[in-house]
Short mmCIF file of C-alpha atoms and ligand atoms in Angstrom, two decimals:
data_model
loop_
_atom_site.label_atom_id
_atom_site.label_comp_id
_atom_site.label_asym_id
_atom_site.label_seq_id
_atom_site.Cartn_x
_atom_site.Cartn_y
_atom_site.Cartn_z
CA UNK A 1 3.20 17.50 -10.44
CA UNK A 2 2.65 13.81 -10.08
CA UNK A 3 1.10 12.10 -7.16
CA UNK A 4 3.09 9.13 -5.76
CA UNK A 5 1.43 6.02 -5.11
CA UNK A 6 3.28 2.93 -3.43
CA UNK A 7 1.85 -0.33 -4.61
CA UNK A 8 2.33 -3.41 -2.29
CA UNK A 9 0.92 -6.23 -4.12
CA UNK A 10 1.71 -8.79 -1.35
CA UNK A 11 1.07 -12.41 -1.44
CA UNK A 12 -1.24 -14.91 -3.13
CA UNK A 13 -3.91 -13.03 -5.29
CA UNK A 14 -2.68 -9.69 -4.07
CA UNK A 15 -0.38 -8.73 -6.99
CA UNK A 16 -3.13 -9.90 -9.52
CA UNK A 17 -5.87 -7.72 -8.10
CA UNK A 18 -3.69 -4.66 -7.41
CA UNK A 19 -2.49 -4.74 -11.00
CA UNK A 20 -6.14 -4.46 -12.22
CA UNK A 21 -6.61 -1.47 -9.68
CA UNK A 22 -3.51 0.22 -11.10
CA UNK A 23 -4.98 -0.14 -14.63
CA UNK A 24 -8.19 1.36 -13.69
CA UNK A 25 -6.57 4.22 -11.76
CA UNK A 26 -4.38 4.92 -14.78
CA UNK A 27 -7.61 5.10 -16.93
CA UNK A 28 -9.05 7.86 -14.63
CA UNK A 29 -6.05 9.92 -14.05
CA UNK A 30 -2.75 10.73 -15.85
CA UNK A 31 -0.92 12.18 -12.93
CA UNK A 32 -0.30 9.21 -10.77
CA UNK A 33 3.11 7.77 -10.50
CA UNK A 34 3.21 4.08 -9.17
CA UNK A 35 6.08 2.46 -7.57
CA UNK A 36 5.91 -1.10 -6.31
CA UNK A 37 7.61 -2.71 -3.21
CA UNK A 38 7.48 -6.06 -1.35
CA UNK A 39 5.47 -6.59 1.83
CA UNK A 40 4.35 -9.79 3.59
CA UNK A 41 5.49 -13.25 2.92
CA UNK A 42 7.07 -12.30 -0.39
CA UNK A 43 9.16 -9.74 1.22
CA UNK A 44 10.18 -12.37 3.99
CA UNK A 45 11.28 -14.64 1.31
CA UNK A 46 13.32 -12.01 -0.50
CA UNK A 47 14.78 -10.16 2.48
CA UNK A 48 14.09 -12.05 5.63
CA UNK A 49 11.81 -9.21 6.76
CA UNK A 50 7.99 -8.90 5.95
CA UNK A 51 8.47 -5.17 5.99
CA UNK A 52 11.75 -4.25 4.49
CA UNK A 53 13.19 -0.70 5.46
CA UNK A 54 13.01 0.16 1.50
CA UNK A 55 9.13 -0.55 1.61
CA UNK A 56 8.56 1.55 4.69
CA UNK A 57 10.70 4.36 3.08
CA UNK A 58 8.79 4.19 -0.20
CA UNK A 59 5.41 4.35 1.56
CA UNK A 60 6.62 7.50 3.80
CA UNK A 61 7.67 9.13 0.61
CA UNK A 62 4.34 8.47 -1.11
CA UNK A 63 0.95 10.14 -1.09
CA UNK A 64 -1.05 7.01 -0.71
CA UNK A 65 -0.40 3.34 -0.61
CA UNK A 66 -2.27 0.59 -2.47
CA UNK A 67 -2.14 -2.90 -0.86
CA UNK A 68 -3.26 -6.29 -2.17
CA UNK A 69 -3.14 -8.83 0.50
CA UNK A 70 -0.59 -10.59 2.84
CA UNK A 71 -0.19 -13.90 4.32
CA UNK A 72 -0.41 -17.58 3.63
CA UNK A 73 -0.03 -21.00 5.21
CA UNK A 74 3.51 -21.15 4.29
CA UNK A 75 4.38 -18.48 6.93
CA UNK A 76 1.95 -19.31 9.66
CA UNK A 77 4.51 -21.07 11.78
CA UNK A 78 7.07 -18.33 11.74
CA UNK A 79 7.56 -16.28 14.96
CA UNK A 80 5.05 -13.42 15.28
CA UNK A 81 7.40 -10.53 14.16
CA UNK A 82 8.17 -12.43 10.99
CA UNK A 83 4.64 -13.47 10.04
CA UNK A 84 3.28 -11.33 7.14
CA UNK A 85 0.14 -10.27 9.19
CA UNK A 86 1.92 -9.11 12.27
CA UNK A 87 5.37 -8.19 11.08
CA UNK A 88 4.22 -6.93 7.75
CA UNK A 89 0.62 -5.38 7.93
CA UNK A 90 0.25 -4.59 11.63
CA UNK A 91 3.64 -3.06 11.58
CA UNK A 92 2.81 -1.14 8.50
CA UNK A 93 -0.48 0.28 10.10
CA UNK A 94 1.50 1.19 13.28
CA UNK A 95 4.62 2.63 11.55
CA UNK A 96 2.35 4.87 9.15
CA UNK A 97 0.06 5.81 12.01
CA UNK A 98 -3.16 4.51 10.15
CA UNK A 99 -5.32 4.73 13.07
CA UNK A 100 -8.61 5.05 11.15
CA UNK A 101 -9.97 2.08 9.32
CA UNK A 102 -12.81 2.81 7.00
CA UNK A 103 -14.80 -0.24 5.99
CA UNK A 104 -18.04 0.11 3.87
CA UNK A 105 -20.30 -2.79 3.59
CA UNK A 106 -22.47 -1.88 0.62
CA UNK A 107 -24.54 -4.16 -1.62
CA UNK A 108 -23.94 -3.16 -5.29
CA UNK A 109 -27.19 -2.99 -7.12
CA UNK A 110 -26.46 -5.60 -9.80
CA UNK A 111 -25.70 -8.11 -6.94
CA UNK A 112 -28.72 -7.61 -4.88
CA UNK A 113 -29.50 -11.38 -5.47
CA UNK A 114 -26.44 -12.35 -3.65
CA UNK A 115 -27.34 -10.58 -0.50
CA UNK A 116 -29.02 -12.63 2.20
CA UNK A 117 -31.24 -9.45 2.81
CA UNK A 118 -32.74 -9.25 -0.75
CA UNK A 119 -36.28 -9.56 0.42
CA UNK A 120 -36.01 -7.19 3.28
CA UNK A 121 -37.02 -4.17 1.23
CA UNK A 122 -33.66 -2.19 1.50
CA UNK A 123 -30.22 -2.58 0.54
CA UNK A 124 -27.30 -2.63 3.09
CA UNK A 125 -25.05 0.39 2.86
CA UNK A 126 -23.15 0.92 6.04
CA UNK A 127 -19.62 1.78 7.15
CA UNK A 128 -17.62 0.44 9.95
CA UNK A 129 -15.14 3.00 11.36
CA UNK A 130 -12.60 0.84 13.20
CA UNK A 131 -9.70 2.16 15.50
CA UNK A 132 -6.73 0.48 14.17
CA UNK A 133 -3.53 1.19 15.96
CA UNK A 134 -4.62 0.72 19.68
CA UNK A 135 -6.54 -1.61 21.90
CA UNK A 136 -5.61 -5.25 22.47
CA UNK A 137 -3.65 -5.54 19.12
CA UNK A 138 -0.89 -3.40 20.31
CA UNK A 139 -1.07 -3.34 24.19
CA UNK A 140 1.83 -4.25 26.36
CA UNK A 141 2.67 -6.58 28.01
CA UNK A 142 1.93 -9.20 25.46
CA UNK A 143 3.72 -12.32 26.56
CA UNK A 144 3.96 -15.80 27.80
CA UNK A 145 4.58 -16.70 31.51
CA UNK A 146 4.77 -19.75 33.65
CA UNK A 147 6.88 -21.71 31.10
CA UNK A 148 4.61 -20.76 28.35
CA UNK A 149 1.37 -21.96 30.15
CA UNK A 150 -0.04 -18.59 30.72
CA UNK A 151 -0.55 -16.11 27.94
CA UNK A 152 -1.13 -12.38 28.37
CA UNK A 153 -2.58 -9.75 25.96
CA UNK A 154 -3.28 -6.21 27.21
CA UNK A 155 -5.96 -3.90 26.12
CA UNK A 156 -5.15 -0.18 26.41
CA UNK A 157 -6.87 2.90 25.17
CA UNK A 158 -6.11 6.56 25.76
CA UNK A 159 -8.43 9.54 25.75
CA UNK A 160 -6.40 10.97 22.80
CA UNK A 161 -6.69 7.75 20.83
CA UNK A 162 -10.54 7.58 21.28
CA UNK A 163 -10.84 11.30 20.52
CA UNK A 164 -9.15 11.19 17.21
CA UNK A 165 -11.10 8.10 15.95
CA UNK A 166 -14.27 9.68 17.11
CA UNK A 167 -13.51 12.69 15.07
CA UNK A 168 -13.13 10.66 11.97
CA UNK A 169 -16.50 8.63 12.82
CA UNK A 170 -18.33 12.11 13.12
CA UNK A 171 -16.80 13.48 9.93
CA UNK A 172 -18.00 10.37 8.07
CA UNK A 173 -21.43 10.53 9.75
CA UNK A 174 -21.84 14.06 8.69
CA UNK A 175 -21.33 13.15 5.09
CA UNK A 176 -24.09 10.45 5.51
CA UNK A 177 -27.25 10.13 7.80
CA UNK A 178 -25.65 12.14 10.55
CA UNK A 179 -26.35 9.23 12.95
CA UNK A 180 -23.55 7.09 14.46
CA UNK A 181 -23.67 4.10 16.54
CA UNK A 182 -20.63 3.68 18.94
CA UNK A 183 -20.06 0.13 19.99
CA UNK A 184 -18.28 -0.93 23.17
CA UNK A 185 -18.43 -3.43 25.99
CA UNK A 186 -18.91 -0.87 28.78
CA UNK A 187 -20.65 -3.32 31.03
CA UNK A 188 -17.32 -5.25 31.46
CA UNK A 189 -14.21 -3.53 30.21
CA UNK A 190 -12.58 -0.51 31.66
CA UNK A 191 -11.26 0.59 28.25
CA UNK A 192 -14.80 0.53 27.01
CA UNK A 193 -15.93 2.69 29.92
CA UNK A 194 -13.42 5.24 28.88
CA UNK A 195 -14.46 4.77 25.27
CA UNK A 196 -18.10 5.67 26.01
CA UNK A 197 -17.11 8.56 28.20
CA UNK A 198 -15.00 10.03 25.59
CA UNK A 199 -17.52 9.55 22.78
CA UNK A 200 -20.38 10.87 24.86
CA UNK A 201 -18.34 13.99 25.53
CA UNK A 202 -17.35 14.37 21.94
CA UNK A 203 -21.05 14.12 21.05
CA UNK A 204 -21.98 16.88 23.38
CA UNK A 205 -19.54 19.08 21.54
CA UNK A 206 -20.83 18.08 18.21
CA UNK A 207 -24.60 17.98 18.35
CA UNK A 208 -25.04 17.92 14.68
CA UNK A 209 -24.47 14.19 14.68
CA UNK A 210 -26.61 12.02 16.86
CA UNK A 211 -25.08 9.12 18.80
CA UNK A 212 -26.38 6.05 20.30
CA UNK A 213 -24.27 3.40 22.23
CA UNK A 214 -24.52 -0.35 21.85
CA UNK A 215 -22.78 -3.26 23.48
CA UNK A 216 -20.79 -5.30 21.06
CA UNK A 217 -22.57 -8.53 21.55
CA UNK A 218 -25.84 -6.71 21.00
CA UNK A 219 -24.49 -5.14 17.82
CA UNK A 220 -23.44 -8.53 16.50
CA UNK A 221 -26.90 -9.67 16.85
CA UNK A 222 -28.59 -6.57 15.61
CA UNK A 223 -26.48 -6.80 12.36
CA UNK A 224 -28.23 -10.10 11.59
CA UNK A 225 -31.47 -9.08 12.90
CA UNK A 226 -32.00 -5.82 11.25
CA UNK A 227 -28.86 -4.39 9.41
CA UNK A 228 -30.76 -1.63 7.79
CA UNK A 229 -30.83 0.28 11.16
CA UNK A 230 -27.18 0.94 10.85
CA UNK A 231 -25.33 3.74 8.99
CA UNK A 232 -22.01 4.50 10.69
CA UNK A 233 -20.67 2.10 13.22
CA UNK A 234 -17.80 3.47 15.38
CA UNK A 235 -15.74 1.04 17.31
CA UNK A 236 -12.37 -0.16 18.85
CA UNK A 237 -9.89 -2.20 17.11
CA UNK A 238 -10.77 -5.85 17.99
CA UNK A 239 -14.65 -5.28 17.96
CA UNK A 240 -14.26 -3.61 14.50
CA UNK A 241 -12.19 -6.51 13.23
CA UNK A 242 -15.15 -8.90 13.92
CA UNK A 243 -18.09 -6.60 13.22
CA UNK A 244 -16.52 -5.52 9.85
CA UNK A 245 -16.28 -9.01 8.67
CA UNK A 246 -19.89 -9.81 9.81
CA UNK A 247 -21.15 -6.65 8.08
CA UNK A 248 -19.28 -7.56 5.00
CA UNK A 249 -20.73 -10.88 4.79
CA UNK A 250 -24.34 -9.59 4.95
CA UNK A 251 -23.59 -8.09 1.47
CA UNK A 252 -23.04 -11.62 0.17
CA UNK A 253 -19.74 -10.78 -1.54
CA UNK A 254 -16.47 -10.34 0.22
CA UNK A 255 -14.62 -10.06 -2.99
CA UNK A 256 -16.16 -6.70 -3.72
CA UNK A 257 -15.48 -4.65 -0.53
CA UNK A 258 -12.70 -2.15 -0.37
CA UNK A 259 -11.28 -0.45 2.73
CA UNK A 260 -9.18 2.59 3.79
CA UNK A 261 -6.82 3.08 6.58
CA UNK A 262 -6.28 6.62 7.14
CA UNK A 263 -3.69 8.47 9.01
CA UNK A 264 -5.11 12.06 9.48
CA UNK A 265 -8.15 13.78 8.20
CA UNK A 266 -7.17 17.38 7.55
CA UNK A 267 -9.55 19.15 5.35
CA UNK A 268 -10.50 16.81 2.43
CA UNK A 269 -7.16 15.02 1.90
CA UNK A 270 -5.32 12.51 3.98
CA UNK A 271 -2.38 9.94 3.90
CA UNK A 272 -3.89 6.53 3.62
CA UNK A 273 -3.34 2.92 2.73
CA UNK A 274 -6.07 1.23 0.75
CA UNK A 275 -6.77 -2.46 0.45
CA UNK A 276 -9.39 -4.98 -0.30
CA UNK A 277 -10.92 -6.60 2.95
CA UNK A 278 -10.52 -10.09 1.55
CA UNK A 279 -7.28 -12.12 2.04
CA UNK A 280 -4.56 -13.51 -0.18
CA UNK A 281 -6.49 -16.67 -1.24
CA UNK A 282 -3.38 -18.69 -1.96
CA UNK A 283 -5.47 -21.50 -3.23
CA UNK A 284 -6.36 -19.49 -6.45
CA UNK A 285 -3.34 -17.45 -6.76
CA UNK A 286 -1.75 -17.14 -10.25
CA UNK A 287 -4.92 -18.56 -12.09
CA UNK A 288 -6.37 -15.20 -12.83
CA UNK A 289 -9.65 -16.27 -11.03
CA UNK A 290 -9.81 -13.71 -8.22
CA UNK A 291 -12.16 -10.85 -8.05
CA UNK A 292 -10.36 -7.60 -8.68
CA UNK A 293 -13.35 -5.50 -7.84
CA UNK A 294 -12.46 -4.92 -4.08
CA UNK A 295 -9.11 -3.79 -5.11
CA UNK A 296 -10.50 -1.39 -7.93
CA UNK A 297 -13.01 -0.12 -5.37
CA UNK A 298 -9.99 0.47 -3.07
CA UNK A 299 -8.58 2.63 -5.82
CA UNK A 300 -11.77 4.56 -5.83
CA UNK A 301 -11.50 5.14 -2.17
CA UNK A 302 -7.84 6.32 -2.56
CA UNK A 303 -9.14 8.88 -5.04
CA UNK A 304 -11.82 10.11 -2.64
CA UNK A 305 -9.98 10.16 0.60
CA UNK A 306 -6.43 10.83 -0.26
CA UNK A 307 -6.93 13.10 -3.31
CA UNK A 308 -10.29 14.38 -2.61
CA UNK A 309 -11.25 13.58 -6.18
CA UNK A 310 -14.92 12.79 -5.80
CA UNK A 311 -15.47 12.71 -9.52
CA UNK A 312 -12.81 10.09 -10.33
CA UNK A 313 -13.86 8.07 -7.50
CA UNK A 314 -17.60 7.92 -8.58
CA UNK A 315 -16.57 7.15 -12.21
CA UNK A 316 -14.88 4.10 -10.86
CA UNK A 317 -17.75 2.93 -8.90
CA UNK A 318 -20.04 3.59 -11.79
CA UNK A 319 -17.79 1.57 -14.18
CA UNK A 320 -17.73 -1.32 -11.69
CA UNK A 321 -21.60 -1.39 -11.45
CA UNK A 322 -21.93 -1.09 -15.22
CA UNK A 323 -19.57 -4.12 -15.82
CA UNK A 324 -21.65 -6.08 -13.42
CA UNK A 325 -24.85 -4.97 -15.03
CA UNK A 326 -23.47 -6.32 -18.28
CA UNK A 327 -23.50 -9.72 -16.40
CA UNK A 328 -19.84 -10.18 -16.20
CA UNK A 329 -18.93 -12.21 -13.03
CA UNK A 330 -15.67 -13.70 -11.62
CA UNK A 331 -15.95 -17.16 -10.28
CA UNK A 332 -16.72 -16.23 -6.77
CA UNK A 333 -19.83 -14.17 -7.68
CA UNK A 334 -20.87 -16.28 -10.63
CA UNK A 335 -24.68 -16.99 -11.32
CA UNK A 336 -26.57 -18.91 -14.07
CA UNK A 337 -27.03 -16.69 -17.13
CA UNK A 338 -23.88 -14.46 -16.45
CA UNK A 339 -20.76 -14.43 -18.28
CA UNK A 340 -17.75 -15.97 -16.31
CA UNK A 341 -14.61 -13.80 -16.74
CA UNK A 342 -11.03 -13.75 -15.42
CA UNK A 343 -9.35 -11.25 -13.07
CA UNK A 344 -7.84 -9.61 -16.25
CA UNK A 345 -10.95 -9.64 -18.26
CA UNK A 346 -12.96 -7.92 -15.41
CA UNK A 347 -10.24 -5.28 -15.00
CA UNK A 348 -10.36 -4.63 -18.83
CA UNK A 349 -14.08 -4.44 -18.94
CA UNK A 350 -14.16 -2.02 -16.01
CA UNK A 351 -11.42 0.20 -17.63
CA UNK A 352 -13.53 0.13 -20.90
CA UNK A 353 -16.50 1.29 -19.05
CA UNK A 354 -14.76 4.46 -17.77
C1 IPM B 1 -8.13 -7.28 8.90
C2 IPM B 1 -7.24 -8.63 9.17
C3 IPM B 1 -6.12 -8.34 10.08
C4 IPM B 1 -6.60 -7.81 11.32
C5 IPM B 1 -5.06 -9.47 10.20
C6 IPM B 1 -4.73 -9.95 8.98
C7 IPM B 1 -4.03 -9.13 11.17
O1 IPM B 1 -8.10 -9.54 9.78
O2 IPM B 1 -7.50 -6.39 8.24
O3 IPM B 1 -9.11 -7.28 9.45
O4 IPM B 1 -6.86 -8.45 12.34
O5 IPM B 1 -6.68 -6.52 11.51
MG1 MG B 2 -10.15 -8.88 9.99
#
C-alpha cells in the first residue's frame, strides 16, 4: 500500500526546494505517492483563496504534508483572511489541528565554521517545541475598535491545550537528554501562570524528565549567552515563534533547518506537516539559487515522525552531511574554497549520496 504525501510548494522558492525534497524522498522509498496542490499566494491568484477546499481535502486525505513556503510582498496588502500567511498557513495549521511545532536548531558538522559559536567548545543541538494552534495567534476577539484607533488581540490558553503540548515536549525530551526547559512569562501573564501550573503538574506525574522553568526574556538572553545549556525548550505559540528564529540564527544557517507541525503523537507515527523554517525568498525565486537542504531535511523529519522510519530519515541526514563534506555549497552558505552549486545540483548530489 502506498503512503500519500500532499506537496504544497507554495510561493517564491517553495516549489523549487520541495521538488528537491520529493526527489530525495523518492530515492529513499518507493512506496510514497505524491500529489501537489496550491497553497498561499499562488492559490490566491488561481482561485481567490489562499487555502482552496481542494487543497484542504487533499491534505486531509494524505498521510503527511510537505510544504515549501508561502507569502511575498505582492500579497502583503490584502486583508488578513486572504493573505498567504494568515488565510493560508495559519488556517492550514488550525484546520489540520497541527498543534505541536517541532523546530530543531542544530549545527551540521561540516558547517561548524558558520556558527557564531564555533569557539565555544560545543555544537548547538536543541529543539524548540512550540504550541501552534492557540495563544494570541488565534484568540478572540481580534479586532479594531474606536474607528480603527484601538487594536485588540486576545491571548487564550486552556488546560487541555497546554497538557497536550507538554506531552509532546516530554516525549521528545525522553528521546534526548530527559531535560526540558519550559518557557513562559509567568510574572505578568495569566495564560503563563496557567501554563506553568499545568507543566508543573505534568512534570510531577512524569518524573523521568526533569523540568525547569524560565521567563521568556531571560531565555532570549540565555540563548545568546550560553546556548549549550539547552536541549528541549517547550513554549507557547508566540514565544516559540520568536525563540525558534533566535535559536536558528545561532546555527548560522537558516537555509538548513527543517520543522514539523504535528497533529497527534500516538505511538511512533503521527499526521504532520513538514516545512523549512525559512521563508519564500521571492528575490531569488526561479533562479535555482535557493538552498534545498531545509526542505530535504523536512523530508527526513517526515519519515521519522509520520512514518516512524528512523533508518530512512538517518540516511537522508547522512547524505546531506556527506554532500556538505564534499564542499558543495549553495550561495547562502558559500565559503572560499567550496564549490558553488544550484538548488538542483545540491538535490542531485544529496540523492547520489544515498
Ligand atoms: C513561522 C512564521 C509564521 C508564524 C508566519 C508566516 C505566520 O513566522 O512559521 O514561524 O508566525 O507562525
Ligand atoms: Mg516565525
